[in-house]
Short mmCIF file of C-alpha atoms and ligand atoms in Angstrom, two decimals:
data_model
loop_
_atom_site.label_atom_id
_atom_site.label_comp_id
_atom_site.label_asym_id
_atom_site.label_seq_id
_atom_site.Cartn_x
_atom_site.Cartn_y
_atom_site.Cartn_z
CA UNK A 1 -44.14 -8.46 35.57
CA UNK A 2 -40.59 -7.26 34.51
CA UNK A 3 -39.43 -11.09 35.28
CA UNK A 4 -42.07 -12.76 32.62
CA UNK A 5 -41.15 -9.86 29.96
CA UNK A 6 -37.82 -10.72 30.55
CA UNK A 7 -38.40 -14.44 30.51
CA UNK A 8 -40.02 -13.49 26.99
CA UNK A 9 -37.99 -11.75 25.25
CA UNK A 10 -34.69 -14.14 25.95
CA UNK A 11 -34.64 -16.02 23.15
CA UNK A 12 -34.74 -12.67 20.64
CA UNK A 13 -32.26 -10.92 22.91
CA UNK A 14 -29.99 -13.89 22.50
CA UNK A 15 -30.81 -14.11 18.16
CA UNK A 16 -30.16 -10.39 17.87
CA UNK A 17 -26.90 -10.65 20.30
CA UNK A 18 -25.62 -13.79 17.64
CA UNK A 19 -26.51 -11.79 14.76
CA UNK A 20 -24.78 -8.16 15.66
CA UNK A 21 -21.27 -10.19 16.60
CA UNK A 22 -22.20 -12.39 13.23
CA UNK A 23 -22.44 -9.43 11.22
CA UNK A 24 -19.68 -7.77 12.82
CA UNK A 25 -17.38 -11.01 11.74
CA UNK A 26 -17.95 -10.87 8.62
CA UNK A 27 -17.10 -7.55 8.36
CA UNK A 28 -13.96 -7.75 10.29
CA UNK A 29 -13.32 -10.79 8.22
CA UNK A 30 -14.00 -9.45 4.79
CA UNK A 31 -13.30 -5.78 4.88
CA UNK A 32 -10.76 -4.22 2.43
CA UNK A 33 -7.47 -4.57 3.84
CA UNK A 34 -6.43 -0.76 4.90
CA UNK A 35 -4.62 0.54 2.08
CA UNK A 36 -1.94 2.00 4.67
CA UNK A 37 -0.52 -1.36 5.49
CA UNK A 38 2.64 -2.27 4.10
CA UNK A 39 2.37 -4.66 1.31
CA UNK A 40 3.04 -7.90 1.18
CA UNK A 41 3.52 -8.82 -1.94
CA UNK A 42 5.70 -6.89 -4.39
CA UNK A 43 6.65 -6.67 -7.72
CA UNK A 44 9.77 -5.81 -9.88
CA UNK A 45 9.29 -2.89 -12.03
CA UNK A 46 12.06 -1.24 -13.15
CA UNK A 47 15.30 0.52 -11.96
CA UNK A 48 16.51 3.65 -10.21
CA UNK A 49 18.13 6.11 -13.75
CA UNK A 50 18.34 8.68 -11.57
CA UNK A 51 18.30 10.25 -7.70
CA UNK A 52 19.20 14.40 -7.53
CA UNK A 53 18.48 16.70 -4.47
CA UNK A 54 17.92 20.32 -4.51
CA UNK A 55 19.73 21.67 -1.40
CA UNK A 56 18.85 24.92 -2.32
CA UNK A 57 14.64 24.97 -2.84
CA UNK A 58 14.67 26.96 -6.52
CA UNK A 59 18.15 25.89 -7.60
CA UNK A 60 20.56 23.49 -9.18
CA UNK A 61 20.32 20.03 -9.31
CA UNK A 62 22.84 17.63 -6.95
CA UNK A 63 22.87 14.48 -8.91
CA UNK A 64 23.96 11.78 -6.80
CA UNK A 65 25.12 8.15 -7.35
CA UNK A 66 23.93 7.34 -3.84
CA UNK A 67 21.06 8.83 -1.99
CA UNK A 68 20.87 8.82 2.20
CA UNK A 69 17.31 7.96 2.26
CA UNK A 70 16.04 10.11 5.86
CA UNK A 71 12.61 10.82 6.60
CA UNK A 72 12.89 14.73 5.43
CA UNK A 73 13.97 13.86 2.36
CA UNK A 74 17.30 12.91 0.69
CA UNK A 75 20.61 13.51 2.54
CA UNK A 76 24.26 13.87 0.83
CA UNK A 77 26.59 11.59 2.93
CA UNK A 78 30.11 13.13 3.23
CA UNK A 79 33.01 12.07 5.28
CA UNK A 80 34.54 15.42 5.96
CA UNK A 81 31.36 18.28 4.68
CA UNK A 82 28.11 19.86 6.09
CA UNK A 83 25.37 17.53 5.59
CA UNK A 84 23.13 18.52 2.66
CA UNK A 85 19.96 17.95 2.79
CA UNK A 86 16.86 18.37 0.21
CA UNK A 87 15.87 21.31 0.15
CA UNK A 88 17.16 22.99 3.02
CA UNK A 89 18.08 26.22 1.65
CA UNK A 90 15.25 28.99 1.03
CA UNK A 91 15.92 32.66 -0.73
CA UNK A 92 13.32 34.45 1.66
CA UNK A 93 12.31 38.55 1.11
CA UNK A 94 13.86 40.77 3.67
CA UNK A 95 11.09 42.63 4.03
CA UNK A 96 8.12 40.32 4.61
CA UNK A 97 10.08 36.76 5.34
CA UNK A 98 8.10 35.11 2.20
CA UNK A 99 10.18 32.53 0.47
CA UNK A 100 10.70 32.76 -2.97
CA UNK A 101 12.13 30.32 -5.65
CA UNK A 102 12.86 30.07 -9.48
CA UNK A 103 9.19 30.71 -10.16
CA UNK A 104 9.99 34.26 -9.11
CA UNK A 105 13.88 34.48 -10.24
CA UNK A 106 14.33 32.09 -13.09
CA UNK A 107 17.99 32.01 -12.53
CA UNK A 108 17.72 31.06 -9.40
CA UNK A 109 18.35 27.50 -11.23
CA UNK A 110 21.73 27.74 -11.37
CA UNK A 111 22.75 28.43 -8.05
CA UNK A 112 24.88 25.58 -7.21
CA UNK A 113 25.43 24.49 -3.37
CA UNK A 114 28.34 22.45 -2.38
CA UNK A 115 30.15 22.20 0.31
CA UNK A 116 34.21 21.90 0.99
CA UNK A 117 34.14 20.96 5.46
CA UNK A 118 32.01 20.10 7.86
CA UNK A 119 30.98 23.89 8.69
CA UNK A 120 31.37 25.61 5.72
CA UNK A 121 28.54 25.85 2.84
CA UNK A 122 29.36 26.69 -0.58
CA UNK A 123 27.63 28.59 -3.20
CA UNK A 124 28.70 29.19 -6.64
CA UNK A 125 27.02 31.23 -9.91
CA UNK A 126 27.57 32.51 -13.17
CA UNK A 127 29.69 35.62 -12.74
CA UNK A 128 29.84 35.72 -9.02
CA UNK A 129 33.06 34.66 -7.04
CA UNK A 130 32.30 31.61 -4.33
CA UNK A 131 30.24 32.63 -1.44
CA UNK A 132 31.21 30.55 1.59
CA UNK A 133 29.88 30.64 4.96
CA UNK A 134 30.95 28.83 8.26
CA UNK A 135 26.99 27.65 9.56
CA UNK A 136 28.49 26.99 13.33
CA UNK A 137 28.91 30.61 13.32
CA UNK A 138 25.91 31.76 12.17
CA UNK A 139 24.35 34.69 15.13
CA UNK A 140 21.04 33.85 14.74
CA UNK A 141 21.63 29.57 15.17
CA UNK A 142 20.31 30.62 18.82
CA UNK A 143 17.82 32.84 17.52
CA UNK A 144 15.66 31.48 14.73
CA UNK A 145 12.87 32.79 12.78
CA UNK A 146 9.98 31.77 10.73
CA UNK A 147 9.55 32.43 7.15
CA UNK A 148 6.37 31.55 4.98
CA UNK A 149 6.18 28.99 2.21
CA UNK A 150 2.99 27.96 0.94
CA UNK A 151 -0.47 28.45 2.10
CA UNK A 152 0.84 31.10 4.16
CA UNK A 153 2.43 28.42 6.60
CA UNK A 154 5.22 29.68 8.30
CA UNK A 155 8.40 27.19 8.65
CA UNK A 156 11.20 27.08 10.85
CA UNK A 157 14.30 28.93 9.34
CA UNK A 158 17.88 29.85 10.35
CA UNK A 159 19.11 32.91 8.84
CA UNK A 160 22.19 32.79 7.14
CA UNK A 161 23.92 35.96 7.79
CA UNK A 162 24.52 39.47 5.83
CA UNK A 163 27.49 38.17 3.73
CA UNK A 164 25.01 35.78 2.25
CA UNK A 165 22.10 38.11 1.86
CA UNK A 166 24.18 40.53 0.26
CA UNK A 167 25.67 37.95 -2.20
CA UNK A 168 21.98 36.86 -3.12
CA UNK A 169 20.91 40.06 -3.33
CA UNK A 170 23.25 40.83 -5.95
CA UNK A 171 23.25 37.93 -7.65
CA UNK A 172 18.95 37.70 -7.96
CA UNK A 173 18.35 41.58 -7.52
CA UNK A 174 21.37 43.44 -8.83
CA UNK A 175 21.39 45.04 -5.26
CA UNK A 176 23.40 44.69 -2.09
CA UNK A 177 19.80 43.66 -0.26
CA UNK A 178 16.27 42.95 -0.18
CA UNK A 179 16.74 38.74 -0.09
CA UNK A 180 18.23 36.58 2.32
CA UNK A 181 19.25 33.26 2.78
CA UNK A 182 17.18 31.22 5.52
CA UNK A 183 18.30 27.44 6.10
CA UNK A 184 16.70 24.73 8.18
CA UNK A 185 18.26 22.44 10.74
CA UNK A 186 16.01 19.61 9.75
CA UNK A 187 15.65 18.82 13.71
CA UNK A 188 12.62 16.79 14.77
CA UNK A 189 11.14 19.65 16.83
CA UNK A 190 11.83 22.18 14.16
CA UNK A 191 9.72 19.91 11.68
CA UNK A 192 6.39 21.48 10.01
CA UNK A 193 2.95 20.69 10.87
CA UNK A 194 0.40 21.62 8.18
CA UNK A 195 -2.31 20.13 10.39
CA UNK A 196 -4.31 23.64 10.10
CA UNK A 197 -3.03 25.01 6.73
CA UNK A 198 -3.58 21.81 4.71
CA UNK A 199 -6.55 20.91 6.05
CA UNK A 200 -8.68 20.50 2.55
CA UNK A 201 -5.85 18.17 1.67
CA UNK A 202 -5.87 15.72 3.94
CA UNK A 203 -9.26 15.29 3.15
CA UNK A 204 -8.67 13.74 -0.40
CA UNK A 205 -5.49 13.10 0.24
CA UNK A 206 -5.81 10.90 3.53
CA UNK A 207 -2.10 9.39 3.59
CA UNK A 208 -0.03 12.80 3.44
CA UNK A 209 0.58 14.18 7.13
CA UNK A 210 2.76 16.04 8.37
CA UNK A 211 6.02 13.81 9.36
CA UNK A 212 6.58 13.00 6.05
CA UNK A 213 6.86 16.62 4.84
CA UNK A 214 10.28 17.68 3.52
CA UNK A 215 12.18 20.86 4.92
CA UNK A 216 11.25 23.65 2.17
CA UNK A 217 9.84 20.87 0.03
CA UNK A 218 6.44 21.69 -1.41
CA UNK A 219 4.68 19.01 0.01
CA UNK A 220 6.84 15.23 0.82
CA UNK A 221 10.49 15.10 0.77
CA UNK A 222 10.21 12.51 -2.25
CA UNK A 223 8.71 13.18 -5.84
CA UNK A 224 9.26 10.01 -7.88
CA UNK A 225 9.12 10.04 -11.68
CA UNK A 226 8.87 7.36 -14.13
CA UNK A 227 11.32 8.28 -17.76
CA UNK A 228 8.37 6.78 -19.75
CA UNK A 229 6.03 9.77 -18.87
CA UNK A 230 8.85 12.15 -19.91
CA UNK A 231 9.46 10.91 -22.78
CA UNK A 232 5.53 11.02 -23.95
CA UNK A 233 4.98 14.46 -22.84
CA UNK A 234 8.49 15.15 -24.84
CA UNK A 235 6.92 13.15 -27.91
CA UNK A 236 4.15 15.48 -28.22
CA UNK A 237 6.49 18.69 -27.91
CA UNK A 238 9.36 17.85 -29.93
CA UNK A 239 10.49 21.37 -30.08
CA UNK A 240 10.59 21.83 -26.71
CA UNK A 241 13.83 19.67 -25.53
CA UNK A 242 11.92 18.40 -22.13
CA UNK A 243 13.71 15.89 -19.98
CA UNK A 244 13.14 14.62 -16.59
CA UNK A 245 14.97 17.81 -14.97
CA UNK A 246 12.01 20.11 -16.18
CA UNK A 247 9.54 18.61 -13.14
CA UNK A 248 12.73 18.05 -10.34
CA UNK A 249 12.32 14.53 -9.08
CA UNK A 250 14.16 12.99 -6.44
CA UNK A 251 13.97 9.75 -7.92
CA UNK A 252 13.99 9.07 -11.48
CA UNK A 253 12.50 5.48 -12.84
CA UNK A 254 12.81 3.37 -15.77
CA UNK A 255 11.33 -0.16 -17.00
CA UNK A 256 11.43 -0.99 -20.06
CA UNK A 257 7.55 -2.57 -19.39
CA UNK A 258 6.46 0.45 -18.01
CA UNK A 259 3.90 2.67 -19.84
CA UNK A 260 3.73 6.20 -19.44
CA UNK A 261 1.93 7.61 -16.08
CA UNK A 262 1.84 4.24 -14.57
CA UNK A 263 3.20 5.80 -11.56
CA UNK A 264 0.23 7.47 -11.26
CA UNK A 265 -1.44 4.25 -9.83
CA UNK A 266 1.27 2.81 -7.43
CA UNK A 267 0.13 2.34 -3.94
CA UNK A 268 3.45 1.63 -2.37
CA UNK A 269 7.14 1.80 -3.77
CA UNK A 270 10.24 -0.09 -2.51
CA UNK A 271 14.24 0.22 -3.33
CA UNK A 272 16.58 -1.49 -1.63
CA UNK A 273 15.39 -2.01 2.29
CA UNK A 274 13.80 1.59 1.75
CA UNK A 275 10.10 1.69 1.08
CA UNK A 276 7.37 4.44 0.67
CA UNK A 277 4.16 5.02 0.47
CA UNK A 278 2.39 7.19 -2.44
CA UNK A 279 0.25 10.03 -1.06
CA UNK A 280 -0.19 12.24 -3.92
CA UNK A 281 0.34 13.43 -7.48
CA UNK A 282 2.22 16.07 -8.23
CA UNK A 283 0.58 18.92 -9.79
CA UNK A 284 2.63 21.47 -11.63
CA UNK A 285 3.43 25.06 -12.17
CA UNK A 286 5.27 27.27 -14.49
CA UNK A 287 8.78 26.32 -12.77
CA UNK A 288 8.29 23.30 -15.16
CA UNK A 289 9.09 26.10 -18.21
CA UNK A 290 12.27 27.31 -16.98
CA UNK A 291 15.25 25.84 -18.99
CA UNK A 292 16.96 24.13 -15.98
CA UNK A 293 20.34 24.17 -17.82
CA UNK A 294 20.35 28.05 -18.48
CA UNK A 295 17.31 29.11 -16.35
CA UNK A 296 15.64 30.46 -19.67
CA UNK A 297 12.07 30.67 -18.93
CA UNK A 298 9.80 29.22 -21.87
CA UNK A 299 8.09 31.70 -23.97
CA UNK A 300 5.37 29.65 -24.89
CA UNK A 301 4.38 27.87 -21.58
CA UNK A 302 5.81 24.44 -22.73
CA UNK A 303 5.77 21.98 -21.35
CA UNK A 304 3.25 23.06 -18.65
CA UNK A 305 0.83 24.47 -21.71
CA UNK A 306 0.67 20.43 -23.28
CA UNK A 307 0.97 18.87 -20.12
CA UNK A 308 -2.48 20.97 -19.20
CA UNK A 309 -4.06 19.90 -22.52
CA UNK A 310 -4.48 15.78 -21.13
CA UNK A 311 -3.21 15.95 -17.61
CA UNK A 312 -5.21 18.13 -15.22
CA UNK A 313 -5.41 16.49 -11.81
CA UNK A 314 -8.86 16.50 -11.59
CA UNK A 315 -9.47 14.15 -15.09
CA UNK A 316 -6.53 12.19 -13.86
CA UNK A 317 -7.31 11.76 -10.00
CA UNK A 318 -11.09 12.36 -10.69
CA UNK A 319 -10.62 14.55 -7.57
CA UNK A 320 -11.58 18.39 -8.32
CA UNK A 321 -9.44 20.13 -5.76
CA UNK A 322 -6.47 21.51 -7.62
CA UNK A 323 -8.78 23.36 -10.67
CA UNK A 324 -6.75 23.09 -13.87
CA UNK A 325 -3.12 22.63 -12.63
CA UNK A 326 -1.53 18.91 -14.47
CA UNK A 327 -0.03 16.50 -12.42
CA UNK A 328 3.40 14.80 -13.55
CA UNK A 329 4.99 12.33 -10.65
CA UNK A 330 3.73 11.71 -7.38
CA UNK A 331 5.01 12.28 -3.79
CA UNK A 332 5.81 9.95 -1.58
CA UNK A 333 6.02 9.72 2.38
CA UNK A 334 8.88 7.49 3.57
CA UNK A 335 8.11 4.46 5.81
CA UNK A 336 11.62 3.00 6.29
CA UNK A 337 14.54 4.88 5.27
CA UNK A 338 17.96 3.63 4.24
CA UNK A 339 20.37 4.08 1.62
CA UNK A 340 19.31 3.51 -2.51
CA UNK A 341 21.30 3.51 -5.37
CA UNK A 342 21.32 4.03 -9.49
CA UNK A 343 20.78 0.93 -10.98
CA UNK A 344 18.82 -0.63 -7.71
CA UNK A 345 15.47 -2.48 -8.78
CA UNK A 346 12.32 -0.60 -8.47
CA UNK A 347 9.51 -2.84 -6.66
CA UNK A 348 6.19 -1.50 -5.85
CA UNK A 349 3.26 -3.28 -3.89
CA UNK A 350 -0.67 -3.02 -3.24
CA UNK A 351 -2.05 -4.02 0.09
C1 NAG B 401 33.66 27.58 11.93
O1 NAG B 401 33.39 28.24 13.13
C2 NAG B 401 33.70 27.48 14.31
C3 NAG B 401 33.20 28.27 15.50
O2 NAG B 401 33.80 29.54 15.55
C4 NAG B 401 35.15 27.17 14.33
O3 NAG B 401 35.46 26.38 15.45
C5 NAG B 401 35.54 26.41 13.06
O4 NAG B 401 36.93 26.20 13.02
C6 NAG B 401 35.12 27.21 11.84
N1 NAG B 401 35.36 26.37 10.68
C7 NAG B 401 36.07 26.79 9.62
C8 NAG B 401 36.23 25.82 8.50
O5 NAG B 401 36.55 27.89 9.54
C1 NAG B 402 16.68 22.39 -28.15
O1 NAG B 402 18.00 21.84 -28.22
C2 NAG B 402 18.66 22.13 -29.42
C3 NAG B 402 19.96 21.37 -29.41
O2 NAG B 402 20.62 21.49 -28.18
C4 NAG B 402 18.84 23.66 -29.53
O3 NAG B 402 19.48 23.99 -30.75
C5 NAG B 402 17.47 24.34 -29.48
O4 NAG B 402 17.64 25.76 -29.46
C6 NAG B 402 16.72 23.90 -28.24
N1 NAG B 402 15.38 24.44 -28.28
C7 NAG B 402 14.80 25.05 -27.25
C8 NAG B 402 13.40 25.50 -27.45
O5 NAG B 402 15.37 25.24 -26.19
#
């Protein structure tokens, strides 16, 4: 009995078993390529105008000539000084360890970090004297804490010591304390995971994880931004004196082909040997209206109030996640790191 059924059903056994690894062929054959392969074609687009890191998260402006390309974000390369890094300086509260920035102290913005050896940090302001501090002394190196960025997720921090809290204290607050200074190693095991507190992201976001995250950064350790956007958001706001510096970007673009917000739709950029991959816009918040020359905060909103009238994320990205905050620049994760300068050509790819 089960021999003859068998015997019987051979031939549609064998049809169906042809047809599933047809179909399956094809499919393999003609699926979309995986957008997260590196591309293999790519195309000149402009050049590199301008490449600035933020070593303090909140403050001044480094611009650079060079920028050390690493995977938390941009790195100052100096023969005999501490390694700066992106955003690796946070002004935390004392007495909850939340971190705070120039959204909550305008003036914040003109804190300026340099440094003058390989230990010592630097930190200048209007009407303070120099605050230096030796890091390789620092008591709690051994001992480090946690503060909390956004989302509530809590970050790996170093605290800088009383000499700099009380400096920042008086500088932000008028008062020997209440802020301190919290700084991050950028060491691989000390690197954030927003696997649980971004979770909603990654679901219309699916290229941002977590190793690509800069130290204090608010999401990637590189937000690219093209001058011709600038310059139409500026067109529309004459009164308003907007440049690039307004929105913070790593890596400023130019072309003279390029059309305003055409960044928006690159898949993959490269510069030099270093290439990245485009995981999100950036959407934007009132930092934006703080003069980033005299860390005067706008009166009227601008350039965040425009910028809101024809940018929101969700018309631009169709994705309604972020409500009514604009997007200006997007973030991208690096893939291979290396060393880019002003003036280097600005290819981007599809795959
Ligand atoms: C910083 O502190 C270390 C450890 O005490 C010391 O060896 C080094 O000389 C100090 N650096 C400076 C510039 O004072
Ligand atoms: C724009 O810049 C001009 C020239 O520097 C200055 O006089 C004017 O006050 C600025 N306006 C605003 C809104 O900052």
């Amino acid at each position: 009995m089960m021999s003859k059924l068998f015997n019987f059903n051979l031939p549609i056994v064998a049809a169906t078993a042809i047809g599933a690894v047809t179909i399956l062929g094809m499919y393999l054959l003609y699926r979309k390529p995986k957008r997260n392969s590196i591309p293999t074609e790519w195309k000149a687009v402009g050049k590199v105008k301008g490449l600035y890191m933020y070593p303090l998260k909140g403050g001044r402006r480094v611009e650079l000539k060079t920028a050390h390309c690493t995977g938390y974000g941009i790195q100052l390369k100096t023969e005999n000084g501490y390694p700066l890094k992106d955003r690796f300086l946070a002004v935390y509260k004392e007495a909850n360890k939340e971190y705070k920035t120039s959204k909550n102290y305008p003036k914040m913005v003109l804190m300026e970090v340099t440094t003058i050896n390989p230990d010592t940090i630097t930190i200048n302001a209007p009407g303070m004297s120099t605050l230096n501090f030796n890091v390789s002394t620092l008591d709690s190196i051994n001992k480090p804490n946690k503060i909390s960025i956004w989302d509530n997720e809590k970050v790996f921090t170093i605290d800088c010591g009383d000499k700099a809290a009380q400096w920042i204290s008086e500088y932000i607050l008028d008062k020997p304390s209440g802020l301190r200074l919290g700084l991050h190693d950028g060491l691989p095991d000390h690197r954030r995971n927003i696997k649980e507190t971004h979770q909603k992201y990654f679901k219309f976001y699916p290229y941002l994880e977590s190793s690509s995250l800069g130290l204090y950064s608010y999401l990637t350790g590189y937000l690219l931004i093209n001058q011709a956007s600038v310059d139409e958001l500026s067109m529309r706001i004459p009164a308003s004196n907007v440049t690039a510096h307004n929105f913070r970007p790593n890596i400023l673009v130019e072309g003279e082909n390029l059309g305003p917000y055409d960044e928006d739709k690159w898949g993959w950029v490269k510069i030099g040997d270093v290439m990245w991959q485009n995981v999100k816009p950036c959407t934007r918040c009132l930092i934006t209206t703080i003069d980033p020359d005299t860390g005067i905060k706008a009166t009227d909103e601008e350039p965040l109030k425009t910028l809101k009238s024809y940018r929101k994320s969700k018309d631009v990205t169709k994705i309604d996640f972020e409500g009514d905050d604009p997007v200006m620049g997007i973030y991208l994760a690096l893939k291979r790191d290396g060393e880019i300068k002003i003036g280097d050509t600005v290819f981007i790819g599809k795959s």
